[in-house]
């Protein structure tokens, strides 16, 4: 543990939980059960890399079984350890509860640096890990459903699916054993951008609340808000894209090699292409370099989006953070000390376990699609379009006027899969934002939005335990 970090990640989750539990009146035993990690599976397995054998360390944690399956991503990183996976699994339980996704929390991790391996070697490691999960019944459509996380994506999910299917021949719902798959393998359209889009929907909803904006000294709406994004991975890239498209200005983007700044706004796709061709985010035309990547966290801006790893804002740099709103796109980017410093300064910290719930929400839609064996929109798209055409034709006949071509296209359009997924996500994020804000406003003693989010999660999980009864 570093000097700046007085608590382990799991301990800081417990601390936030306890802070919120004081505002509830649940039986202490129920609260203890909600906090506990139900099952921790730590494994070591050998994989032949080149001519030698490497022993790989990996985990899968099932934090809560109050609803099954358990749900949560698998990360590939050298930072993976039991404490981290436990903390992330716990956050998944609370995240799912807040956005009403009917799963318990889970998380997995393989302690490797994926950049050190060829795709073939990564495939071997992923398939062997999946086989270990199968052996102990730690994966399956009704038991535990992994997904992408830091260092993994659709490709790894396809390997997991293929390994699972090979070992469960004839299982009709097998595709639901993992989410975040490529669309050709049963994935759902809209999953890739889901977390970034959810971050945008959540922050946009907050920016549309006049009382909250007034307190922060900001104008209502997204237009011209200045945004700094840390991390240009999947979540950071898509957050930047939707903020830009929504009318905000992304004035800085940071990656591990440094950061770039442009007061007129950056285009994330151009920055991404620049990094791909030159190997670095630095020296992007028209922008200023910031040599130390963490300097970006201290820039003057309205909204700061940490979208990489945990603990990037701590007691040392928190006093220097000038953003009015921090949107936790990553899991656990603030240490508990940073949280307290920022909340005392009046910064609005929008907590990870609700704000980045877009990924698991769309995973839920993917899981439902796999179990129903039909693409969203397949049954109604054509019907809706025919009906819309008919209604529009009638209106035009009756009024003797014609709508423009672009209006016609818009009105007649029947929903595709991606339209329904985005709309389901928008509804989920708006509802969750309002629920948490209502809890926060209901009691002036509740110190911050994170505590309000935890209260929402605790109430939902505890209700579920209470209604379930405890097995004798
Ligand atoms: N890894 C993502 C998260 O932390 C997604 C999990 C999922 O889709 O199950 O929320």
XYZ file of C-alpha atoms and ligand atoms in Angstrom:
482
model
C 0.000 0.000 0.000
C 1.438 3.412 -0.908
C 2.005 6.209 1.606
C -0.953 8.139 0.226
C -3.275 5.236 0.549
C -4.187 4.446 4.110
C -6.816 1.873 3.265
C -6.889 -1.103 0.955
C -9.390 -0.769 -1.873
C -11.785 -3.257 -0.255
C -11.483 -1.459 3.087
C -12.347 1.833 1.462
C -15.482 0.253 -0.021
C -16.376 -1.002 3.478
C -15.787 2.486 4.867
C -18.102 4.090 2.336
C -20.671 1.369 3.046
C -20.560 1.982 6.826
C -20.850 5.720 6.309
C -24.099 5.118 4.397
C -25.437 2.278 6.569
C -25.799 4.763 9.472
C -28.638 6.367 7.540
C -30.582 3.095 7.324
C -32.237 0.985 10.009
C -31.500 -2.500 8.714
C -30.637 -5.385 11.031
C -26.832 -5.297 11.674
C -26.633 -8.964 10.630
C -28.173 -8.197 7.244
C -25.699 -5.321 6.800
C -22.784 -7.649 7.677
C -24.008 -10.158 5.102
C -24.332 -7.507 2.408
C -20.752 -6.337 3.033
C -19.194 -9.801 2.987
C -17.662 -11.366 -0.112
C -19.526 -14.677 -0.371
C -17.046 -16.695 -2.448
C -13.422 -16.018 -3.354
C -11.769 -18.338 -5.852
C -8.013 -17.871 -6.169
C -6.289 -20.052 -8.705
C -2.887 -20.719 -10.179
C -2.501 -22.601 -13.419
C 0.337 -23.365 -15.810
C 0.418 -22.112 -19.406
C 3.139 -22.951 -21.923
C 4.539 -19.688 -23.304
C 7.171 -20.337 -25.985
C 9.401 -23.083 -24.580
C 8.763 -22.421 -20.910
C 5.890 -22.900 -18.515
C 4.458 -19.830 -16.774
C 2.372 -20.076 -13.622
C -0.520 -17.644 -13.894
C -2.307 -16.166 -10.856
C -6.005 -15.418 -11.288
C -9.218 -14.775 -9.351
C -12.981 -14.812 -9.545
C -14.940 -13.321 -6.672
C -18.685 -13.654 -6.172
C -19.541 -10.896 -3.752
C -23.283 -11.435 -3.387
C -25.828 -14.099 -4.253
C -28.922 -12.160 -3.188
C -29.722 -12.332 -6.889
C -28.159 -14.692 -9.405
C -26.285 -14.901 -11.691
C -23.333 -12.941 -10.341
C -22.126 -10.367 -12.821
C -18.943 -8.449 -13.437
C -15.967 -8.036 -15.710
C -12.614 -9.777 -15.943
C -9.504 -7.611 -15.995
C -6.022 -8.383 -17.252
C -3.501 -6.303 -15.322
C -0.340 -6.665 -13.256
C -2.121 -4.790 -10.443
C -4.658 -7.597 -9.985
C -4.750 -8.949 -6.423
C -7.359 -10.480 -4.160
C -8.202 -7.241 -2.355
C -8.772 -5.382 -5.621
C -10.993 -8.097 -7.105
C -13.021 -8.268 -3.878
C -13.536 -4.494 -3.875
C -14.554 -4.458 -7.525
C -16.952 -7.382 -6.985
C -18.571 -5.511 -4.079
C -18.968 -2.407 -6.235
C -20.708 -4.598 -8.833
C -23.311 -5.704 -6.256
C -24.117 -2.084 -5.407
C -23.964 -0.960 -9.015
C -26.444 -3.594 -10.181
C -28.802 -2.808 -7.297
C -28.781 0.939 -8.003
C -29.676 0.535 -11.680
C -32.165 -2.299 -11.005
C -30.195 -4.939 -12.890
C -31.190 -8.226 -11.216
C -27.711 -9.670 -10.600
C -25.338 -10.197 -7.681
C -21.873 -8.688 -7.922
C -18.827 -10.552 -9.211
C -15.407 -9.750 -10.639
C -12.465 -11.625 -12.088
C -8.862 -10.846 -12.737
C -5.789 -12.416 -14.292
C -2.462 -11.029 -13.103
C -0.732 -10.534 -16.443
C 0.459 -7.654 -18.559
C -1.492 -8.345 -21.764
C 1.007 -6.299 -23.801
C 3.679 -8.937 -23.105
C 1.797 -11.731 -24.869
C 0.869 -12.562 -28.454
C -2.845 -12.954 -29.269
C -2.304 -16.718 -29.437
C -0.778 -16.763 -25.939
C -3.571 -14.558 -24.581
C -6.096 -16.954 -26.077
C -4.414 -19.899 -24.328
C -4.444 -18.056 -20.978
C -8.090 -16.975 -21.381
C -9.275 -20.445 -22.374
C -7.406 -22.095 -19.506
C -8.865 -19.552 -17.041
C -12.356 -20.315 -18.394
C -11.763 -24.059 -17.952
C -10.786 -23.387 -14.316
C -14.015 -21.410 -13.819
C -16.066 -24.225 -15.352
C -14.424 -26.836 -13.082
C -15.657 -25.018 -9.951
C -19.009 -23.913 -11.366
C -17.915 -20.259 -11.392
C -19.344 -19.507 -14.822
C -22.727 -20.136 -16.471
C -25.842 -18.238 -17.650
C -27.539 -18.732 -14.260
C -24.515 -18.753 -11.937
C -21.870 -16.212 -12.909
C -21.581 -14.184 -16.116
C -18.262 -12.389 -16.854
C -17.805 -9.391 -19.136
C -14.990 -7.122 -20.361
C -13.073 -4.879 -17.993
C -9.661 -3.174 -17.954
C -7.396 -4.964 -20.470
C -10.103 -7.199 -21.997
C -12.704 -6.775 -24.739
C -15.000 -8.565 -27.161
C -12.200 -10.821 -28.443
C -11.524 -12.326 -24.995
C -15.285 -12.766 -24.415
C -15.530 -14.747 -27.676
C -12.758 -17.097 -26.424
C -14.581 -17.532 -23.110
C -17.846 -18.319 -24.916
C -16.208 -20.808 -27.265
C -14.504 -22.639 -24.381
C -17.769 -22.743 -22.413
C -19.786 -23.994 -25.400
C -17.204 -26.708 -26.155
C -17.567 -28.009 -22.601
C -21.379 -27.699 -22.475
C -22.516 -29.189 -25.776
C -26.205 -28.733 -26.490
C -26.792 -26.160 -23.702
C -29.376 -23.990 -25.424
C -28.686 -20.849 -23.344
C -24.884 -21.149 -23.445
C -24.441 -17.770 -25.197
C -25.651 -16.072 -21.991
C -22.574 -17.361 -20.061
C -20.651 -14.159 -20.878
C -21.523 -10.660 -22.141
C -19.641 -8.071 -24.161
C -19.293 -10.588 -26.981
C -18.859 -9.613 -30.635
C -22.266 -9.109 -32.288
C -21.597 -12.108 -34.554
C -21.254 -14.292 -31.420
C -24.500 -13.210 -29.737
C -23.370 -9.778 -28.547
C -25.772 -6.854 -28.549
C -25.380 -3.679 -30.596
C -24.518 -0.744 -28.326
C -22.466 -2.679 -25.749
C -19.075 -1.272 -26.803
C -20.002 2.374 -26.170
C -22.371 1.593 -23.251
C -20.235 2.673 -20.290
C -19.166 5.974 -21.904
C -22.707 6.706 -23.028
C -24.043 5.947 -19.536
C -21.485 8.364 -18.054
C -22.736 11.032 -20.441
C -26.446 10.371 -19.719
C -25.797 10.489 -15.947
C -23.824 13.753 -16.020
C -26.250 15.327 -18.513
C -29.143 14.580 -16.163
C -27.288 16.268 -13.302
C -26.410 19.270 -15.503
C -30.134 19.597 -16.250
C -30.970 20.034 -12.542
C -31.216 23.822 -11.953
C -30.767 23.637 -8.144
C -27.614 21.497 -8.422
C -26.113 23.752 -11.113
C -26.880 26.868 -9.116
C -25.014 25.501 -6.090
C -21.985 24.755 -8.263
C -22.130 28.128 -10.008
C -22.696 26.513 -13.397
C -25.295 27.137 -16.077
C -27.973 24.512 -16.765
C -27.336 22.129 -19.676
C -24.334 20.607 -21.394
C -23.603 23.375 -23.904
C -19.968 24.610 -23.752
C -19.185 22.855 -20.469
C -15.432 22.238 -20.327
C -14.453 18.615 -19.825
C -11.138 16.873 -19.032
C -10.942 13.139 -19.725
C -8.251 10.954 -18.176
C -7.732 7.725 -20.146
C -8.443 7.115 -23.820
C -9.435 3.459 -23.482
C -12.935 2.299 -24.335
C -14.654 4.201 -21.511
C -12.634 7.433 -21.853
C -12.884 7.471 -25.637
C -16.662 7.059 -25.657
C -17.236 9.472 -22.768
C -15.249 12.116 -24.700
C -17.210 11.348 -27.887
C -20.649 11.713 -26.281
C -19.701 14.846 -24.314
C -18.412 16.455 -27.533
C -21.504 15.398 -29.501
C -23.690 16.636 -26.628
C -22.310 20.189 -26.955
C -19.526 20.158 -24.343
C -15.864 20.978 -25.046
C -13.276 18.318 -24.248
C -10.338 20.625 -23.484
C -7.833 17.985 -22.336
C -7.203 14.261 -22.679
C -4.620 12.375 -20.594
C -2.984 9.020 -21.139
C -0.134 7.360 -19.228
C 2.557 8.964 -21.468
C 1.284 12.549 -20.946
C -1.649 14.827 -21.649
C -2.739 17.368 -24.261
C -4.718 20.574 -23.883
C -6.677 22.732 -26.313
C -9.068 25.384 -24.983
C -11.134 25.178 -28.194
C -11.828 21.480 -27.712
C -10.334 18.193 -28.915
C -11.829 15.572 -31.195
C -11.297 12.180 -29.540
C -11.238 10.242 -32.812
C -8.516 12.463 -34.296
C -6.524 12.177 -31.060
C -6.983 8.406 -31.107
C -5.730 8.163 -34.711
C -2.782 10.448 -33.904
C -1.817 8.179 -30.999
C -2.160 5.103 -33.193
C 0.179 6.451 -35.872
C 2.754 8.229 -33.674
C 2.593 5.956 -30.610
C 1.836 8.871 -28.259
C -0.935 11.272 -27.418
C 1.638 14.122 -27.217
C 2.317 16.616 -30.037
C -1.270 16.488 -31.311
C -1.584 19.350 -33.848
C -3.023 22.534 -32.351
C -2.701 21.402 -28.749
C -0.271 22.020 -25.868
C 1.597 19.130 -24.241
C 1.393 18.523 -20.496
C 4.484 16.480 -19.683
C 3.072 14.830 -16.554
C -0.165 13.040 -17.274
C -1.635 13.717 -13.809
C -1.318 17.497 -14.429
C -4.508 17.177 -16.468
C -6.406 16.278 -13.294
C -5.574 19.712 -11.885
C -6.732 21.798 -14.858
C -9.429 24.452 -14.554
C -12.602 22.807 -15.951
C -16.291 22.184 -15.246
C -16.253 18.391 -15.465
C -13.379 15.978 -14.804
C -13.805 12.400 -16.008
C -11.234 9.954 -14.595
C -11.730 6.963 -16.887
C -8.685 4.780 -16.204
C -7.689 3.022 -12.994
C -8.376 3.384 -9.268
C -6.796 5.797 -6.739
C -5.608 8.441 -9.252
C -6.963 11.268 -7.089
C -5.602 11.066 -3.542
C -4.924 13.299 -0.525
C -1.910 14.849 -2.301
C -3.534 16.032 -5.534
C -7.181 16.372 -4.373
C -6.624 19.890 -2.918
C -5.357 20.986 -6.358
C -8.321 19.636 -8.344
C -10.321 22.560 -9.717
C -13.172 20.760 -11.484
C -16.703 21.523 -10.217
C -17.983 18.038 -11.063
C -16.001 14.797 -11.023
C -17.670 11.957 -12.939
C -16.155 8.663 -11.812
C -16.138 6.732 -15.076
C -13.438 4.380 -13.718
C -13.983 2.165 -10.687
C -12.600 3.752 -7.503
C -10.573 6.660 -8.988
C -10.741 8.605 -5.685
C -9.245 7.479 -2.379
C -11.520 7.997 0.676
C -9.284 10.928 1.744
C -9.644 12.579 -1.663
C -13.378 12.058 -1.410
C -13.531 13.932 1.878
C -11.265 16.770 0.721
C -13.329 17.309 -2.431
C -16.663 17.071 -0.711
C -15.503 19.700 1.849
C -14.516 21.955 -1.080
C -18.024 21.624 -2.507
C -16.979 19.600 -5.553
C -19.760 17.317 -6.754
C -18.350 13.780 -6.957
C -20.649 11.595 -9.055
C -19.871 8.081 -7.824
C -18.498 5.247 -9.935
C -20.861 2.513 -8.908
C -23.781 4.299 -10.433
C -22.177 6.505 -13.074
C -20.314 3.697 -14.847
C -23.228 1.267 -14.626
C -23.940 1.643 -18.363
C -21.704 -1.321 -19.157
C -23.475 -3.769 -16.890
C -26.890 -2.369 -17.844
C -26.303 -3.157 -21.501
C -24.745 -6.486 -20.469
C -28.114 -7.225 -18.884
C -29.813 -6.404 -22.205
C -27.348 -8.733 -23.961
C -28.043 -11.528 -21.463
C -31.812 -11.099 -22.006
C -31.276 -11.191 -25.785
C -29.298 -14.432 -25.469
C -31.973 -16.056 -23.308
C -34.768 -14.938 -25.626
C -32.813 -15.985 -28.738
C -34.091 -13.028 -30.751
C -32.557 -9.714 -31.789
C -34.131 -6.570 -30.287
C -36.390 -4.898 -32.827
C -36.794 -7.944 -35.051
C -40.489 -8.350 -34.322
C -41.647 -4.734 -34.333
C -39.348 -2.614 -36.512
C -41.200 -3.159 -39.807
C -44.620 -2.983 -38.152
C -43.777 0.388 -36.572
C -42.427 1.765 -39.855
C -45.539 0.701 -41.788
C -47.775 2.210 -39.124
C -45.774 5.490 -39.016
C -45.901 5.771 -42.820
C -49.634 5.264 -42.742
C -50.225 7.854 -40.003
C -47.980 10.406 -41.719
C -49.743 9.792 -45.058
C -53.096 10.421 -43.401
C -51.873 13.657 -41.786
C -50.446 14.881 -45.094
C -53.685 14.047 -46.922
C -55.818 15.786 -44.315
C -53.649 18.920 -44.087
C -52.616 19.067 -47.728
C -49.033 19.753 -46.555
C -45.878 17.642 -46.819
C -43.091 17.223 -44.217
C -39.430 17.594 -45.271
C -37.431 14.513 -46.333
C -35.311 14.508 -43.158
C -38.445 14.799 -40.957
C -40.082 11.968 -42.924
C -37.073 9.716 -42.296
C -37.085 10.548 -38.596
C -40.852 10.030 -38.099
C -41.073 6.811 -40.101
C -38.036 5.121 -38.544
C -38.804 1.916 -36.604
C -36.424 1.072 -33.772
C -33.289 -0.964 -34.530
C -31.521 -2.959 -31.850
C -29.081 -0.125 -31.116
C -31.930 2.419 -30.760
C -33.647 0.239 -28.174
C -30.425 -0.448 -26.280
C -29.543 3.268 -26.120
C -33.073 4.150 -25.080
C -33.096 1.460 -22.352
C -29.765 2.789 -21.115
C -30.952 6.412 -21.137
C -34.042 5.484 -19.129
C -31.931 3.489 -16.649
C -29.399 6.279 -16.059
C -32.016 9.030 -15.748
C -34.075 7.014 -13.260
C -31.018 6.098 -11.161
C -29.748 9.709 -11.112
C -33.127 10.993 -9.931
C -33.484 8.246 -7.288
C -30.056 8.996 -5.817
C -30.591 12.768 -5.889
C -33.967 12.333 -4.145
C -32.321 10.286 -1.388
C -29.577 12.913 -1.013
C -32.068 15.783 -0.833
C -34.316 13.875 1.615
C -31.834 14.275 4.486
C -29.447 17.234 4.919
C -27.183 15.025 7.053
C -26.250 12.855 4.045
C -22.829 14.296 3.212
C -22.363 13.437 -0.439
C -23.769 11.749 -3.527
C -21.672 8.592 -2.986
C -23.306 8.068 0.402
C -26.729 8.611 -1.172
C -25.878 6.030 -3.863
C -24.768 3.528 -1.222
C -28.006 4.109 0.710
C -29.959 3.356 -2.454
C -27.924 0.157 -2.986
C -28.154 -0.968 0.649
C -31.924 -0.478 0.713
C -32.397 -2.500 -2.457
C -30.089 -5.388 -1.501
C -31.401 -5.499 2.084
C -35.014 -5.523 0.858
C -34.124 -8.413 -1.360
C -32.560 -10.345 1.559
C -35.474 -9.489 3.821
C -38.045 -10.662 1.301
C -35.995 -13.733 0.409
C -35.754 -14.835 4.027
C -32.480 -16.318 5.258
C -32.099 -20.044 4.507
C -32.260 -21.909 7.866
N -16.598 -4.302 -16.244
C -17.768 -3.501 -16.290
C -18.034 -2.879 -14.929
O -17.152 -2.729 -14.123
C -18.957 -4.253 -16.883
C -19.419 -5.446 -16.122
C -20.486 -6.271 -16.845
O -20.923 -5.882 -17.918
O -20.864 -7.301 -16.287
O -19.114 -2.462 -14.639
